[in-house]
mmCIF file of C-alpha atoms in Angstrom:
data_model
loop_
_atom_site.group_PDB
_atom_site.id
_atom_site.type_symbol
_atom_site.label_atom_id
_atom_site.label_comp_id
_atom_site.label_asym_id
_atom_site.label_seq_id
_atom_site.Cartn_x
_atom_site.Cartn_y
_atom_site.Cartn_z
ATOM 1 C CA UNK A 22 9.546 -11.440 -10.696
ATOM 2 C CA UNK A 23 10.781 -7.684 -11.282
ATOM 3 C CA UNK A 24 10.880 -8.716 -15.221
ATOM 4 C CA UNK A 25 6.992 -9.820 -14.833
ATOM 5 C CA UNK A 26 6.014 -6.749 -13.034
ATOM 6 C CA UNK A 27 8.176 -4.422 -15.793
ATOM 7 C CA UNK A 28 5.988 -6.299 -18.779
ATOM 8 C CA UNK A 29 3.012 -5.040 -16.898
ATOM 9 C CA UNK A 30 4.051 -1.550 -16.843
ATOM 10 C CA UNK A 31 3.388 -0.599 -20.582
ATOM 11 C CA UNK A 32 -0.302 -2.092 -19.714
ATOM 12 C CA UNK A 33 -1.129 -0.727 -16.524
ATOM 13 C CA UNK A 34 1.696 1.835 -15.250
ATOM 14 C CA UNK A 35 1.053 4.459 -12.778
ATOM 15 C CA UNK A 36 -1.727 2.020 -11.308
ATOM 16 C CA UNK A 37 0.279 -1.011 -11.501
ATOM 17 C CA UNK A 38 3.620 1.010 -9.257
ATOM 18 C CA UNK A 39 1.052 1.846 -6.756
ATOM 19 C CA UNK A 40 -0.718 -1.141 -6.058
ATOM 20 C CA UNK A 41 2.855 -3.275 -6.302
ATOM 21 C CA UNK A 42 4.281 -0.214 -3.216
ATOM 22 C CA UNK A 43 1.363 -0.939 -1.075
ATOM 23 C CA UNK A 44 1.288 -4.530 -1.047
ATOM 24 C CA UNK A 45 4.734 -4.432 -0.295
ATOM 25 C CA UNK A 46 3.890 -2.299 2.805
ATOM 26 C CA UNK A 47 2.002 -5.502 4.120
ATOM 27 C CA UNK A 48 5.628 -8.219 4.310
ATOM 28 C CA UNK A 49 4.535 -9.428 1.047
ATOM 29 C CA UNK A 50 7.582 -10.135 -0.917
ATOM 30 C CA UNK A 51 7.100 -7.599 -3.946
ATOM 31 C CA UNK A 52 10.212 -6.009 -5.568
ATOM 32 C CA UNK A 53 8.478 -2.469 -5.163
ATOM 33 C CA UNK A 54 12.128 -0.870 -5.016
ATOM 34 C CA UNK A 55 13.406 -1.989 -7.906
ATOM 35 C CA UNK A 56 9.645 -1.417 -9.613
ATOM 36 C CA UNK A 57 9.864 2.565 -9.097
ATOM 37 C CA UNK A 58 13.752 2.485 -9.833
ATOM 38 C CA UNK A 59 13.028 1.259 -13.397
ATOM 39 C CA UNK A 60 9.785 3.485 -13.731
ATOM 40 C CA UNK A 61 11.962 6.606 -13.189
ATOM 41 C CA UNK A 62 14.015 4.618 -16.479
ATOM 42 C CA UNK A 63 10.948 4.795 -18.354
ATOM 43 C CA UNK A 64 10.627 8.042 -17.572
ATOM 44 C CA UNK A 65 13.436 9.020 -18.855
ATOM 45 C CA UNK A 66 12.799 7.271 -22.169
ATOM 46 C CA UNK A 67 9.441 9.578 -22.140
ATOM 47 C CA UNK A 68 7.465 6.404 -21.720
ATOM 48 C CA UNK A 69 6.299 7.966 -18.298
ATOM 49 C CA UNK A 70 6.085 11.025 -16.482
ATOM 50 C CA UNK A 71 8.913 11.103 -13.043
ATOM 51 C CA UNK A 72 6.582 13.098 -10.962
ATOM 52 C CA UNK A 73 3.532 10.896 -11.378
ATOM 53 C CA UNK A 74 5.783 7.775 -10.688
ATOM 54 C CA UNK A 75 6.956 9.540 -7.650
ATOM 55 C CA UNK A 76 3.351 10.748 -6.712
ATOM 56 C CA UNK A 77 1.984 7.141 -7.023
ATOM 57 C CA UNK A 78 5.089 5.117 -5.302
ATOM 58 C CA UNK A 79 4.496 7.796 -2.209
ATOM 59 C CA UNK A 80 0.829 7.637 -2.318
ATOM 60 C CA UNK A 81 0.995 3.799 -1.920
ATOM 61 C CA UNK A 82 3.552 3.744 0.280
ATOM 62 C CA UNK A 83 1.440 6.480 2.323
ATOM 63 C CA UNK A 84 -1.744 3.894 1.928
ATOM 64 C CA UNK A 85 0.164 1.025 2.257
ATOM 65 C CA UNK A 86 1.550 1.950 5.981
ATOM 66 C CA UNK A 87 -1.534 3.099 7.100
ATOM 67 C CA UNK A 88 -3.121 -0.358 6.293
ATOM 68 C CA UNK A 89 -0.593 -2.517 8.114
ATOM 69 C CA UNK A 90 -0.571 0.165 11.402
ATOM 70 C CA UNK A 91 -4.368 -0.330 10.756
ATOM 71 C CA UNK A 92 -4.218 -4.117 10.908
ATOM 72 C CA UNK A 93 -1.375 -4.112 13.843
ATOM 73 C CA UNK A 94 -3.391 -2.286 16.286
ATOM 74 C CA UNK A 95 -6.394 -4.025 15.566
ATOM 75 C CA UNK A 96 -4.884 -7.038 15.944
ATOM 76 C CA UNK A 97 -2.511 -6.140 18.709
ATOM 77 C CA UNK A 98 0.350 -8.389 20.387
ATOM 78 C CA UNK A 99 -1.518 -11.448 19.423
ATOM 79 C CA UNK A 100 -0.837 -10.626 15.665
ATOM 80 C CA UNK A 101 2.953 -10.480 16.417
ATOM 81 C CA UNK A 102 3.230 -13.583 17.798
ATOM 82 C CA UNK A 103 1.471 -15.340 14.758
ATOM 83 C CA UNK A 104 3.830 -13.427 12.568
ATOM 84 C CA UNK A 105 6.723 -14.335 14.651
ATOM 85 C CA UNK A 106 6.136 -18.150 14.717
ATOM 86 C CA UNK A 107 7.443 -18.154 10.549
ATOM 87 C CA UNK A 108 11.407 -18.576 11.493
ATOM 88 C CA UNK A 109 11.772 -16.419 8.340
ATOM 89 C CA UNK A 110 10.139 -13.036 9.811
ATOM 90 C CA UNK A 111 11.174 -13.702 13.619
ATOM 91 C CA UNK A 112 14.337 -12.657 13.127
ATOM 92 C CA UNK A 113 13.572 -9.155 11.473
ATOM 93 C CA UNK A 114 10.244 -8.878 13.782
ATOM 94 C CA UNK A 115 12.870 -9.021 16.567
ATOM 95 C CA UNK A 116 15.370 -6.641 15.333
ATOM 96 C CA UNK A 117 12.361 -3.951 14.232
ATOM 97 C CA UNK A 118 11.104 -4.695 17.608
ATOM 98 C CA UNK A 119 14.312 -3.348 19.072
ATOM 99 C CA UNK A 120 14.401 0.067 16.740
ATOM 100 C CA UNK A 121 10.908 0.633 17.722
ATOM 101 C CA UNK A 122 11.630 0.639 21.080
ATOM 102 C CA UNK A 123 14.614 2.427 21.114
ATOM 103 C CA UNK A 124 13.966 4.788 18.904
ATOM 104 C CA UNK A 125 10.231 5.663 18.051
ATOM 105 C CA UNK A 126 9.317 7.340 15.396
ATOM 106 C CA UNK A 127 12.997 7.688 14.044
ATOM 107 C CA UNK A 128 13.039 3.980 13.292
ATOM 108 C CA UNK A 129 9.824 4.086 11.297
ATOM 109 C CA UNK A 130 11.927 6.540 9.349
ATOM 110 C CA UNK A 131 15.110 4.861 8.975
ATOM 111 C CA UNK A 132 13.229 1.843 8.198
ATOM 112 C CA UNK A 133 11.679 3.792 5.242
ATOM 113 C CA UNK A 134 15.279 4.639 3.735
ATOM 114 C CA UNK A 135 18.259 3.535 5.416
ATOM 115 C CA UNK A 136 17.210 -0.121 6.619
ATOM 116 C CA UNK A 137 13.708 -0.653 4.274
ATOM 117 C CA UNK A 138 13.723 -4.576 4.599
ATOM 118 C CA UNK A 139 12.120 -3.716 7.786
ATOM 119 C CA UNK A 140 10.062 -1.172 6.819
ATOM 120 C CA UNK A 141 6.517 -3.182 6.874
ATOM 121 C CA UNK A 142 7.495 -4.368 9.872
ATOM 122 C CA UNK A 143 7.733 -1.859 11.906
ATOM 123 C CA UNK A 144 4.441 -0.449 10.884
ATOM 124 C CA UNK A 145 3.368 -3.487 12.394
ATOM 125 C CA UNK A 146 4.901 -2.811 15.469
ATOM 126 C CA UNK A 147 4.155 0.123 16.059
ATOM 127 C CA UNK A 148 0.207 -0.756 15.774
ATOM 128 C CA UNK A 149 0.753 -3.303 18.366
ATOM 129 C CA UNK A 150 2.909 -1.689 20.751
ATOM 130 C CA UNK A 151 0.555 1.833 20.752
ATOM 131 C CA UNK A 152 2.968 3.855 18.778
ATOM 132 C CA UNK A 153 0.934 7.040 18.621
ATOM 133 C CA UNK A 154 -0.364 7.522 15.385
ATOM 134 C CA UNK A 155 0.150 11.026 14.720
ATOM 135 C CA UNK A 156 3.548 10.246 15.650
ATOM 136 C CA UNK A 157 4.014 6.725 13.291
ATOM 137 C CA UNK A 158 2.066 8.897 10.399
ATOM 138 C CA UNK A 159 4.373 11.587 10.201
ATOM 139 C CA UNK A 160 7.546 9.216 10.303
ATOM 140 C CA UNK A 161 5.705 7.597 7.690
ATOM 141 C CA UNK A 162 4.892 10.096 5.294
ATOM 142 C CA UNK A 163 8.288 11.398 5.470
ATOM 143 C CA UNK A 164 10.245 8.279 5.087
ATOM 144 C CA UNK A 165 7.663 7.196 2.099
ATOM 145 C CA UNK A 166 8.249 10.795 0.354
ATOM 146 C CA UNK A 167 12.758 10.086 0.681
ATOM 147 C CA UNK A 168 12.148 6.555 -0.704
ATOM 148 C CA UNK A 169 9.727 7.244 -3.316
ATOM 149 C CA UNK A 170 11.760 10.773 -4.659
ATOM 150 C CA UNK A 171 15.196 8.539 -4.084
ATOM 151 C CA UNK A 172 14.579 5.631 -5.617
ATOM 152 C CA UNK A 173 13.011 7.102 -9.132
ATOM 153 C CA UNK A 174 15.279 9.636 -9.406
ATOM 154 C CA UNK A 175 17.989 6.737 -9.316
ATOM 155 C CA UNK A 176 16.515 5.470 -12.196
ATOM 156 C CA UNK A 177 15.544 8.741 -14.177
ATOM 157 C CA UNK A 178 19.291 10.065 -13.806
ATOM 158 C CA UNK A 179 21.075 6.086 -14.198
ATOM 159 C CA UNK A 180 18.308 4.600 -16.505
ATOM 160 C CA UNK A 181 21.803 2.825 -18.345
ATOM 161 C CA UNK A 182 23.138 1.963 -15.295
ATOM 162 C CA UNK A 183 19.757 0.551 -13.326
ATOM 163 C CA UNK A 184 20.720 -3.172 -12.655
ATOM 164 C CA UNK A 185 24.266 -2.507 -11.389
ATOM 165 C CA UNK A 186 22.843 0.274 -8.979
ATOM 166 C CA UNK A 187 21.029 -2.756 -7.603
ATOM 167 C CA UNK A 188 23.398 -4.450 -6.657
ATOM 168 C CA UNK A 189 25.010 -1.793 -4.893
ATOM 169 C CA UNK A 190 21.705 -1.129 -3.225
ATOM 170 C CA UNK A 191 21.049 -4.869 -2.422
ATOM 171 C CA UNK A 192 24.490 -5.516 -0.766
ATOM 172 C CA UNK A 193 24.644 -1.624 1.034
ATOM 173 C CA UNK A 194 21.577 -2.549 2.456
ATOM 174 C CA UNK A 195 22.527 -5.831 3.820
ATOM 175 C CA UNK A 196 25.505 -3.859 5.504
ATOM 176 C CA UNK A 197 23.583 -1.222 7.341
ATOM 177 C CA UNK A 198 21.312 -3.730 8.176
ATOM 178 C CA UNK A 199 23.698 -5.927 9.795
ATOM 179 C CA UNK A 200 25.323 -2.682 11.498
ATOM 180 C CA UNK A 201 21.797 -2.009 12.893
ATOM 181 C CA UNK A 202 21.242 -5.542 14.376
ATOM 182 C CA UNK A 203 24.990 -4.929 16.081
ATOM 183 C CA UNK A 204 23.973 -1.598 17.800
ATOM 184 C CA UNK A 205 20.099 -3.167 18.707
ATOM 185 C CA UNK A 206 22.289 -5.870 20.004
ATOM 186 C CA UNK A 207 24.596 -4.013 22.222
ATOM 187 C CA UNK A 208 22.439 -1.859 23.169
ATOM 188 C CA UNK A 209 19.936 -4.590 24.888
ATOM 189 C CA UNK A 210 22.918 -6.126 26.197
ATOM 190 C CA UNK A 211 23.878 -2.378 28.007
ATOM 191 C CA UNK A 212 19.935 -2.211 29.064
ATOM 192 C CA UNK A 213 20.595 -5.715 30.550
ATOM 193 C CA UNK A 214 23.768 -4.992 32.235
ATOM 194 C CA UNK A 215 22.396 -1.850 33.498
ATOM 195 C CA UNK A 216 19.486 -3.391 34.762
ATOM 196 C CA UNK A 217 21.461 -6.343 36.791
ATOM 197 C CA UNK A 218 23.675 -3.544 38.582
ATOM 198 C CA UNK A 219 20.510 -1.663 39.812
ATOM 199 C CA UNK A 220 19.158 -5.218 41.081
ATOM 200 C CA UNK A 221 22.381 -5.910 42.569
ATOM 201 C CA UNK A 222 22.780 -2.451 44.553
ATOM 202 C CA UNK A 223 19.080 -3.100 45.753
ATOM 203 C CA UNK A 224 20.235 -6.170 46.702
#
């Protein structure tokens, strides 16, 4: 797909990176990463300019959050559990559920940058669970400003070296993302525990 989308890029450019960055905001599978990575490569050839690729990748990320914390808390809980009956998106639902909760608007952050597969998802989340949204927005706008500035730079200052930075992304990513569902993990287990030994000293 990323090949398709790069065609596209001589034709429509700055509008094409932000329309690709806020879909992606919604769960739709769009390779918006690896979109602004190789824009910041064209930029670097001259073919485009780095700070409008990193103005439109933030301003549809910006846009593109906003709509799915839009549709989240209009939709509420009920939405969740639709999303959560594809076996496919349960799994990360679950584990952006946990960040959410444990950590607020630090998640929607880390979810931005550090973890982004679950990036749309916890906008989502945080609609339906009544994340405020002054808090969620300015999470938001910061994460979307280190991904957007990251990610083209990458590909301004590697341009030769874009596809193998990839790959290091793709498998760093899977990582931290694994190290993420261990400490969500152990840390509902501790809740749990912690829990059963107030019920027991009631008790």
């Amino acid at each position: 797909m990323i090949d398709s989308l790069l065609a596209l890029v001589p034709l429509y450019g700055l509008f094409l990176i932000a329309g690709v960055v806020s879909v992606s905001c919604l769960a739709i599978p769009l390779p918006s990463s690896m979109l602004v990575m190789a824009s910041g490569g064209f930029a670097a050839a001259g073919d485009l300019v780095l700070w409008q690729v990193i103005a439109v990748a933030f301003l549809g990320f910006a846009m593109g959050d906003q709509v799915a914390f839009g549709i989240a808390r209009w939709g509420g809980p009920k939405l969740l559990d639709r999303l959560k009956a594809s076996p496919s998106r349960a799994g990360l639902i679950a584990r952006a559920e946990a960040l959410v909760d444990r950590w607020g608007g630090a998640a929607v952050i880390g979810a931005r940058t550090v973890v982004s597969p679950m990036g749309p998802w916890t906008s989502y989340i945080g609609g339906a669970a009544g994340l405020r949204w002054m808090t969620f927005t300015a999470a938001a706008v910061l994460g979307a400003a280190i991904w957007s500035t990251g990610y083209a730079l990458l590909g301004y200052f590697f341009a030769d070296q874009i596809s193998i930075i990839a790959s290091m992304i793709v498998n760093g990513a899977g990582v931290i993302l694994a190290g993420a569902v261990a400490l969500g993990t152990g840390w509902w287990l501790w809740r749990s525990w912690a829990a059963y030994r107030r019920q027991a000293r009631g008790a």
